[in-house]
PDB file of C-alpha atoms in Angstrom:
ATOM      1  CA  GLN A   9     -13.272  78.473 -27.014  1.00 77.00           C
ATOM      2  CA  SER A  10     -11.978  79.313 -23.531  1.00 86.00           C
ATOM      3  CA  VAL A  11     -11.222  76.622 -20.978  1.00 92.00           C
ATOM      4  CA  LEU A  12     -12.716  78.811 -18.249  1.00 97.00           C
ATOM      5  CA  THR A  13     -16.284  79.995 -18.692  1.00 97.00           C
ATOM      6  CA  GLN A  14     -17.457  83.466 -17.741  1.00 98.00           C
ATOM      7  CA  PRO A  15     -20.721  85.282 -18.514  1.00 97.00           C
ATOM      8  CA  PRO A  16     -20.172  87.685 -21.416  1.00 97.00           C
ATOM      9  CA  SER A  17     -21.657  90.640 -19.587  1.00 97.00           C
ATOM     10  CA  ALA A  18     -22.780  91.983 -16.226  1.00 98.00           C
ATOM     11  CA  SER A  19     -24.194  95.320 -15.222  1.00 96.00           C
ATOM     12  CA  GLY A  20     -25.388  97.385 -12.296  1.00 96.00           C
ATOM     13  CA  THR A  21     -26.159 100.882 -11.172  1.00 96.00           C
ATOM     14  CA  PRO A  22     -23.705 102.940  -9.130  1.00 97.00           C
ATOM     15  CA  GLY A  23     -23.464 101.605  -5.597  1.00 97.00           C
ATOM     16  CA  GLN A  24     -24.770  98.144  -6.450  1.00 97.00           C
ATOM     17  CA  ARG A  25     -22.960  94.854  -6.064  1.00 97.00           C
ATOM     18  CA  VAL A  26     -22.000  92.856  -9.156  1.00 98.00           C
ATOM     19  CA  THR A  27     -20.708  89.285  -9.158  1.00 98.00           C
ATOM     20  CA  ILE A  28     -18.845  87.567 -11.998  1.00 98.00           C
ATOM     21  CA  SER A  29     -18.491  83.786 -12.110  1.00 98.00           C
ATOM     22  CA  CYS A  30     -15.652  81.708 -13.561  1.00 98.00           C
ATOM     23  CA  SER A  31     -16.294  78.021 -14.129  1.00 98.00           C
ATOM     24  CA  GLY A  32     -13.559  75.491 -14.785  1.00 97.00           C
ATOM     25  CA  SER A  33     -12.671  71.904 -14.042  1.00 97.00           C
ATOM     26  CA  ARG A  34     -10.654  69.761 -11.697  1.00 97.00           C
ATOM     27  CA  SER A  35      -7.470  70.189 -13.744  1.00 97.00           C
ATOM     28  CA  ASN A  36      -7.480  73.967 -13.495  1.00 97.00           C
ATOM     29  CA  ILE A  37      -9.559  75.781 -10.856  1.00 97.00           C
ATOM     30  CA  GLY A  38     -10.057  72.551  -8.939  1.00 97.00           C
ATOM     31  CA  THR A  39      -6.371  72.278  -8.096  1.00 97.00           C
ATOM     32  CA  ASN A  40      -4.821  75.714  -8.662  1.00 97.00           C
ATOM     33  CA  ASP A  41      -5.206  79.268  -7.479  1.00 97.00           C
ATOM     34  CA  VAL A  42      -7.334  81.712  -9.439  1.00 98.00           C
ATOM     35  CA  TYR A  43      -6.363  85.218 -10.508  1.00 98.00           C
ATOM     36  CA  TRP A  44      -8.459  88.090 -11.790  1.00 98.00           C
ATOM     37  CA  TYR A  45      -7.455  90.839 -14.206  1.00 98.00           C
ATOM     38  CA  GLN A  46      -9.185  94.101 -15.061  1.00 98.00           C
ATOM     39  CA  GLN A  47      -8.818  95.566 -18.536  1.00 98.00           C
ATOM     40  CA  ILE A  48     -10.120  99.057 -19.137  1.00 96.00           C
ATOM     41  CA  PRO A  49     -10.791  99.552 -22.872  1.00 92.00           C
ATOM     42  CA  GLY A  50      -7.680 100.578 -24.764  1.00 92.00           C
ATOM     43  CA  THR A  51      -5.296  99.676 -21.950  1.00 95.00           C
ATOM     44  CA  ALA A  52      -3.301  96.670 -20.779  1.00 96.00           C
ATOM     45  CA  PRO A  53      -4.743  94.227 -18.225  1.00 97.00           C
ATOM     46  CA  LYS A  54      -4.063  94.883 -14.558  1.00 97.00           C
ATOM     47  CA  LEU A  55      -3.844  92.348 -11.725  1.00 97.00           C
ATOM     48  CA  LEU A  56      -6.896  92.700  -9.501  1.00 97.00           C
ATOM     49  CA  ILE A  57      -6.975  89.551  -7.331  1.00 98.00           C
ATOM     50  CA  TYR A  58      -4.269  86.948  -6.739  1.00 97.00           C
ATOM     51  CA  LYS A  59      -4.346  83.560  -5.025  1.00 97.00           C
ATOM     52  CA  ASN A  60      -8.176  83.437  -5.088  1.00 97.00           C
ATOM     53  CA  ASN A  61      -8.910  86.273  -2.693  1.00 98.00           C
ATOM     54  CA  GLN A  62      -5.853  88.482  -2.163  1.00 97.00           C
ATOM     55  CA  ARG A  63      -5.735  92.092  -3.316  1.00 97.00           C
ATOM     56  CA  PRO A  64      -2.494  93.722  -4.482  1.00 96.00           C
ATOM     57  CA  SER A  65      -1.689  97.007  -2.826  1.00 95.00           C
ATOM     58  CA  GLY A  66      -3.669  99.831  -4.377  1.00 95.00           C
ATOM     59  CA  VAL A  67      -6.693  97.718  -5.323  1.00 97.00           C
ATOM     60  CA  PRO A  68      -9.774  98.973  -3.468  1.00 96.00           C
ATOM     61  CA  ASP A  69     -11.416  96.621  -0.983  1.00 96.00           C
ATOM     62  CA  ARG A  70     -14.597  96.922  -3.049  1.00 97.00           C
ATOM     63  CA  PHE A  71     -13.111  94.091  -5.085  1.00 98.00           C
ATOM     64  CA  SER A  72     -13.154  90.615  -3.574  1.00 98.00           C
ATOM     65  CA  GLY A  73     -12.549  87.105  -4.850  1.00 98.00           C
ATOM     66  CA  SER A  74     -13.539  83.630  -3.767  1.00 98.00           C
ATOM     67  CA  LYS A  75     -13.133  80.048  -4.914  1.00 98.00           C
ATOM     68  CA  SER A  76     -15.095  76.881  -4.251  1.00 97.00           C
ATOM     69  CA  GLY A  77     -14.449  73.568  -5.937  1.00 97.00           C
ATOM     70  CA  THR A  78     -14.094  74.129  -9.677  1.00 97.00           C
ATOM     71  CA  SER A  79     -15.562  77.636  -9.703  1.00 98.00           C
ATOM     72  CA  ALA A  80     -14.457  81.088  -8.662  1.00 98.00           C
ATOM     73  CA  SER A  81     -16.105  84.459  -8.477  1.00 98.00           C
ATOM     74  CA  LEU A  82     -15.239  88.123  -8.397  1.00 98.00           C
ATOM     75  CA  ALA A  83     -17.476  90.577  -6.565  1.00 98.00           C
ATOM     76  CA  ILE A  84     -17.517  94.322  -7.006  1.00 98.00           C
ATOM     77  CA  SER A  85     -19.397  96.136  -4.276  1.00 97.00           C
ATOM     78  CA  GLY A  86     -20.264  99.826  -4.306  1.00 96.00           C
ATOM     79  CA  LEU A  87     -20.045  99.841  -8.107  1.00 97.00           C
ATOM     80  CA  ARG A  88     -18.467 102.985  -9.589  1.00 97.00           C
ATOM     81  CA  SER A  89     -18.311 104.340 -13.125  1.00 96.00           C
ATOM     82  CA  GLU A  90     -14.573 103.686 -13.287  1.00 96.00           C
ATOM     83  CA  ASP A  91     -15.241  99.971 -12.803  1.00 97.00           C
ATOM     84  CA  GLU A  92     -16.510  99.735 -16.379  1.00 97.00           C
ATOM     85  CA  ALA A  93     -14.069  97.288 -17.900  1.00 98.00           C
ATOM     86  CA  ASP A  94     -13.512  93.730 -19.045  1.00 98.00           C
ATOM     87  CA  TYR A  95     -12.675  91.226 -16.319  1.00 98.00           C
ATOM     88  CA  TYR A  96     -10.794  87.971 -16.869  1.00 98.00           C
ATOM     89  CA  CYS A  97     -10.148  85.026 -14.584  1.00 98.00           C
ATOM     90  CA  ALA A  98      -6.998  82.946 -15.062  1.00 98.00           C
ATOM     91  CA  THR A  99      -5.217  79.945 -13.648  1.00 98.00           C
ATOM     92  CA  TRP A 100      -2.827  77.102 -14.494  1.00 97.00           C
ATOM     93  CA  ASP A 101      -4.202  73.961 -16.098  1.00 97.00           C
ATOM     94  CA  ASP A 102      -2.471  70.727 -15.083  1.00 96.00           C
ATOM     95  CA  SER A 103      -3.725  68.788 -18.111  1.00 96.00           C
ATOM     96  CA  LEU A 104      -2.748  71.424 -20.656  1.00 95.00           C
ATOM     97  CA  ARG A 105       0.419  72.300 -18.717  1.00 95.00           C
ATOM     98  CA  GLY A 106      -0.125  75.981 -19.298  1.00 96.00           C
ATOM     99  CA  TYR A 107      -1.996  79.102 -18.311  1.00 97.00           C
ATOM    100  CA  VAL A 108      -5.642  79.507 -19.228  1.00 97.00           C
ATOM    101  CA  PHE A 109      -7.901  82.539 -19.233  1.00 97.00           C
ATOM    102  CA  GLY A 110     -11.618  82.940 -18.939  1.00 97.00           C
ATOM    103  CA  SER A 111     -13.619  84.255 -21.862  1.00 96.00           C
ATOM    104  CA  GLY A 112     -13.977  87.634 -20.215  1.00 97.00           C
ATOM    105  CA  THR A 113     -16.909  89.569 -18.750  1.00 98.00           C
ATOM    106  CA  LYS A 114     -17.769  93.103 -19.752  1.00 98.00           C
ATOM    107  CA  VAL A 115     -19.076  95.093 -16.798  1.00 98.00           C
ATOM    108  CA  THR A 116     -21.309  98.056 -17.580  1.00 97.00           C
ATOM    109  CA  VAL A 117     -22.298 100.700 -15.056  1.00 96.00           C
ATOM    110  CA  LEU A 118     -25.806 101.830 -15.938  1.00 93.00           C
TER     111      LEU A 118
ATOM    112  CA  GLU B  11       8.568 101.387 -11.304  1.00 95.00           C
ATOM    113  CA  VAL B  12       8.239  98.270 -13.449  1.00 97.00           C
ATOM    114  CA  GLN B  13       8.265  99.082 -17.147  1.00 98.00           C
ATOM    115  CA  LEU B  14       7.816  96.651 -20.028  1.00 98.00           C
ATOM    116  CA  VAL B  15       8.075  98.099 -23.522  1.00 98.00           C
ATOM    117  CA  GLU B  16       7.276  95.875 -26.477  1.00 98.00           C
ATOM    118  CA  SER B  17       8.416  96.486 -30.040  1.00 97.00           C
ATOM    119  CA  GLY B  18       8.561  94.734 -33.388  1.00 96.00           C
ATOM    120  CA  GLY B  19       4.898  94.432 -34.265  1.00 96.00           C
ATOM    121  CA  ILE B  20       4.206  94.987 -37.974  1.00 95.00           C
ATOM    122  CA  LEU B  21       2.125  93.819 -40.906  1.00 97.00           C
ATOM    123  CA  VAL B  22       3.469  90.482 -42.153  1.00 97.00           C
ATOM    124  CA  GLN B  23       2.301  88.067 -44.820  1.00 97.00           C
ATOM    125  CA  PRO B  24       0.926  84.603 -43.985  1.00 97.00           C
ATOM    126  CA  GLY B  25       3.772  82.136 -43.692  1.00 97.00           C
ATOM    127  CA  GLY B  26       6.190  84.870 -42.706  1.00 97.00           C
ATOM    128  CA  SER B  27       8.352  85.323 -39.629  1.00 98.00           C
ATOM    129  CA  LEU B  28       8.746  88.053 -37.059  1.00 97.00           C
ATOM    130  CA  ARG B  29      10.606  88.701 -33.823  1.00 98.00           C
ATOM    131  CA  LEU B  30       9.113  90.723 -31.006  1.00 98.00           C
ATOM    132  CA  SER B  31      11.204  92.319 -28.279  1.00 98.00           C
ATOM    133  CA  CYS B  32      10.379  93.542 -24.800  1.00 98.00           C
ATOM    134  CA  ALA B  33      12.687  95.901 -22.919  1.00 98.00           C
ATOM    135  CA  ALA B  34      12.298  95.552 -19.159  1.00 98.00           C
ATOM    136  CA  SER B  35      13.266  98.004 -16.442  1.00 98.00           C
ATOM    137  CA  GLY B  36      12.441  98.868 -12.850  1.00 97.00           C
ATOM    138  CA  PHE B  37      13.116  95.374 -11.470  1.00 97.00           C
ATOM    139  CA  THR B  38      15.852  92.726 -11.470  1.00 98.00           C
ATOM    140  CA  PHE B  39      14.946  91.094 -14.779  1.00 98.00           C
ATOM    141  CA  ARG B  40      17.117  87.987 -14.341  1.00 97.00           C
ATOM    142  CA  ASN B  41      15.222  86.994 -11.175  1.00 97.00           C
ATOM    143  CA  TYR B  42      11.787  86.556 -12.730  1.00 97.00           C
ATOM    144  CA  ALA B  43      10.004  84.360 -15.226  1.00 98.00           C
ATOM    145  CA  MET B  44       8.484  86.199 -18.167  1.00 98.00           C
ATOM    146  CA  SER B  45       5.651  85.519 -20.563  1.00 98.00           C
ATOM    147  CA  TRP B  46       3.849  86.620 -23.707  1.00 98.00           C
ATOM    148  CA  VAL B  47       0.059  86.915 -23.786  1.00 98.00           C
ATOM    149  CA  ARG B  48      -1.894  87.951 -26.857  1.00 98.00           C
ATOM    150  CA  GLN B  49      -5.292  89.444 -27.574  1.00 98.00           C
ATOM    151  CA  ALA B  50      -6.911  89.247 -31.000  1.00 97.00           C
ATOM    152  CA  PRO B  51      -8.959  92.308 -32.018  1.00 96.00           C
ATOM    153  CA  GLY B  52     -12.154  92.397 -29.987  1.00 94.00           C
ATOM    154  CA  LYS B  53     -11.348  89.052 -28.336  1.00 96.00           C
ATOM    155  CA  GLY B  54     -10.125  87.753 -24.998  1.00 96.00           C
ATOM    156  CA  LEU B  55      -6.684  87.018 -23.617  1.00 97.00           C
ATOM    157  CA  GLU B  56      -4.649  84.007 -24.740  1.00 97.00           C
ATOM    158  CA  TRP B  57      -1.411  82.885 -23.117  1.00 97.00           C
ATOM    159  CA  VAL B  58       1.326  82.308 -25.715  1.00 98.00           C
ATOM    160  CA  SER B  59       4.520  81.303 -23.905  1.00 98.00           C
ATOM    161  CA  VAL B  60       6.496  81.488 -20.671  1.00 97.00           C
ATOM    162  CA  ILE B  61      10.206  81.280 -19.861  1.00 97.00           C
ATOM    163  CA  SER B  62      11.957  80.748 -16.541  1.00 97.00           C
ATOM    164  CA  ASP B  63      14.358  83.265 -15.023  1.00 97.00           C
ATOM    165  CA  ARG B  64      17.516  81.711 -16.491  1.00 97.00           C
ATOM    166  CA  GLY B  65      15.814  80.605 -19.690  1.00 95.00           C
ATOM    167  CA  GLY B  66      16.145  76.892 -19.046  1.00 95.00           C
ATOM    168  CA  ARG B  67      12.431  76.121 -18.923  1.00 96.00           C
ATOM    169  CA  THR B  68       9.774  77.117 -21.453  1.00 96.00           C
ATOM    170  CA  TYR B  69       6.119  76.267 -21.976  1.00 95.00           C
ATOM    171  CA  TYR B  70       3.789  76.840 -24.917  1.00 97.00           C
ATOM    172  CA  PRO B  71       0.140  76.125 -25.726  1.00 96.00           C
ATOM    173  CA  ASP B  72      -0.546  73.758 -28.615  1.00 96.00           C
ATOM    174  CA  SER B  73      -1.752  76.683 -30.758  1.00 96.00           C
ATOM    175  CA  VAL B  74       1.810  78.014 -31.159  1.00 97.00           C
ATOM    176  CA  LYS B  75       4.031  75.067 -30.214  1.00 97.00           C
ATOM    177  CA  GLY B  76       6.643  74.434 -32.889  1.00 97.00           C
ATOM    178  CA  ARG B  77       6.065  77.848 -34.492  1.00 98.00           C
ATOM    179  CA  PHE B  78       6.910  80.294 -31.686  1.00 98.00           C
ATOM    180  CA  THR B  79      10.053  80.427 -29.547  1.00 98.00           C
ATOM    181  CA  ILE B  80      10.441  82.516 -26.427  1.00 98.00           C
ATOM    182  CA  SER B  81      13.917  83.540 -25.300  1.00 98.00           C
ATOM    183  CA  ARG B  82      15.623  86.123 -23.138  1.00 98.00           C
ATOM    184  CA  ASP B  83      18.912  87.969 -22.798  1.00 98.00           C
ATOM    185  CA  ASN B  84      19.416  88.759 -19.125  1.00 98.00           C
ATOM    186  CA  SER B  85      22.483  90.872 -19.905  1.00 98.00           C
ATOM    187  CA  LYS B  86      20.245  93.183 -21.934  1.00 98.00           C
ATOM    188  CA  ASN B  87      17.092  92.924 -19.796  1.00 98.00           C
ATOM    189  CA  THR B  88      15.218  91.907 -22.910  1.00 98.00           C
ATOM    190  CA  LEU B  89      12.601  89.260 -23.686  1.00 98.00           C
ATOM    191  CA  TYR B  90      11.983  87.968 -27.200  1.00 98.00           C
ATOM    192  CA  LEU B  91       9.341  86.078 -29.118  1.00 98.00           C
ATOM    193  CA  GLN B  92      10.392  84.552 -32.431  1.00 98.00           C
ATOM    194  CA  MET B  93       7.315  83.770 -34.515  1.00 98.00           C
ATOM    195  CA  SER B  94       7.342  81.756 -37.720  1.00 98.00           C
ATOM    196  CA  SER B  95       4.818  80.193 -40.093  1.00 98.00           C
ATOM    197  CA  LEU B  96       2.478  83.004 -39.153  1.00 98.00           C
ATOM    198  CA  ARG B  97      -1.239  82.634 -39.802  1.00 97.00           C
ATOM    199  CA  ALA B  98      -4.108  85.090 -39.985  1.00 97.00           C
ATOM    200  CA  GLU B  99      -5.301  83.845 -36.594  1.00 97.00           C
ATOM    201  CA  ASP B 100      -2.028  85.028 -35.028  1.00 98.00           C
ATOM    202  CA  THR B 101      -3.155  88.616 -35.610  1.00 98.00           C
ATOM    203  CA  ALA B 102      -3.277  90.193 -32.160  1.00 98.00           C
ATOM    204  CA  VAL B 103      -1.797  92.637 -29.710  1.00 98.00           C
ATOM    205  CA  TYR B 104       1.093  90.835 -28.012  1.00 98.00           C
ATOM    206  CA  TYR B 105       1.732  91.733 -24.381  1.00 98.00           C
ATOM    207  CA  CYS B 106       4.991  91.203 -22.532  1.00 98.00           C
ATOM    208  CA  VAL B 107       4.174  90.091 -18.999  1.00 98.00           C
ATOM    209  CA  LYS B 108       6.219  89.670 -15.839  1.00 98.00           C
ATOM    210  CA  LEU B 109       5.495  86.779 -13.480  1.00 97.00           C
ATOM    211  CA  ILE B 110       5.810  86.843  -9.709  1.00 95.00           C
ATOM    212  CA  GLY B 111       8.139  83.817  -9.459  1.00 93.00           C
ATOM    213  CA  THR B 112      11.192  82.346 -11.127  1.00 93.00           C
ATOM    214  CA  ASP B 113      10.337  79.182 -13.049  1.00 91.00           C
ATOM    215  CA  GLY B 114       7.066  80.079 -14.766  1.00 89.00           C
ATOM    216  CA  TYR B 115       5.277  76.989 -13.490  1.00 90.00           C
ATOM    217  CA  LYS B 116       1.938  77.517 -11.698  1.00 90.00           C
ATOM    218  CA  ASP B 117       2.747  81.163 -11.255  1.00 92.00           C
ATOM    219  CA  TYR B 118       0.826  84.312 -12.125  1.00 93.00           C
ATOM    220  CA  PHE B 119       1.203  87.559 -14.061  1.00 96.00           C
ATOM    221  CA  ASP B 120       1.693  90.780 -12.122  1.00 94.00           C
ATOM    222  CA  TYR B 121       2.844  93.448 -14.589  1.00 96.00           C
ATOM    223  CA  TRP B 122       1.907  93.922 -18.239  1.00 97.00           C
ATOM    224  CA  GLY B 123       3.390  96.046 -21.011  1.00 98.00           C
ATOM    225  CA  GLN B 124       1.216  98.142 -23.314  1.00 97.00           C
ATOM    226  CA  GLY B 125       1.459  95.659 -26.174  1.00 98.00           C
ATOM    227  CA  THR B 126       2.556  95.621 -29.800  1.00 98.00           C
ATOM    228  CA  LEU B 127       0.221  94.848 -32.713  1.00 98.00           C
ATOM    229  CA  VAL B 128       1.031  92.023 -35.099  1.00 98.00           C
ATOM    230  CA  THR B 129      -1.098  91.829 -38.228  1.00 98.00           C
ATOM    231  CA  VAL B 130      -0.871  88.778 -40.467  1.00 98.00           C
ATOM    232  CA  SER B 131      -2.442  89.485 -43.821  1.00 96.00           C
ATOM    233  CA  SER B 132      -1.680  89.376 -47.521  1.00 95.00           C
TER     234      SER B 132
END
């Protein structure tokens, strides 16, 4: 069972906006930065958002992240077919003294 | 271009041992912390271990503590994961991952290898 909770699935039609939540606790999201990874089926994960809301170079500005209290969220605006993937949130947990991942959310473009 | 190439994944019996390797290139290996993250078939990501740039600091989750050992050889630009007392639940694709900082503490993962499959079964 994951320390960080995400909805198992999310979907939208092309052009729509999809939001994925990531719920944690004071020992992880509450005190540390959140990161988001995209994993297209059959490939390795890729860094999508770092330090809550920063995009690495090459990541489209359709992807945005935010954090408030013990929760974080990833938004995908202008949904495209190539956004079909699994999305994971991650952070450090002070109590566990290690990295923790969310359970993952599968995004489907209808 | 950062490249991380894992090797060593095989079919191993429960209770057995195995060492994974990760050959790194495209960056100054000795200046960065490194990690292993695994993914069981059809499941999510699970962090397995992290090591600081010089190898002096390591962290593990309880699920592998005492059974897995992460190490590195900076002269060979290679990361290792020694796994022992393997269980069926250790079956997964193991990814070699580069971190953005040096000590592996409260850091994050920026580059991932393609992974190597470890299957634990009799």
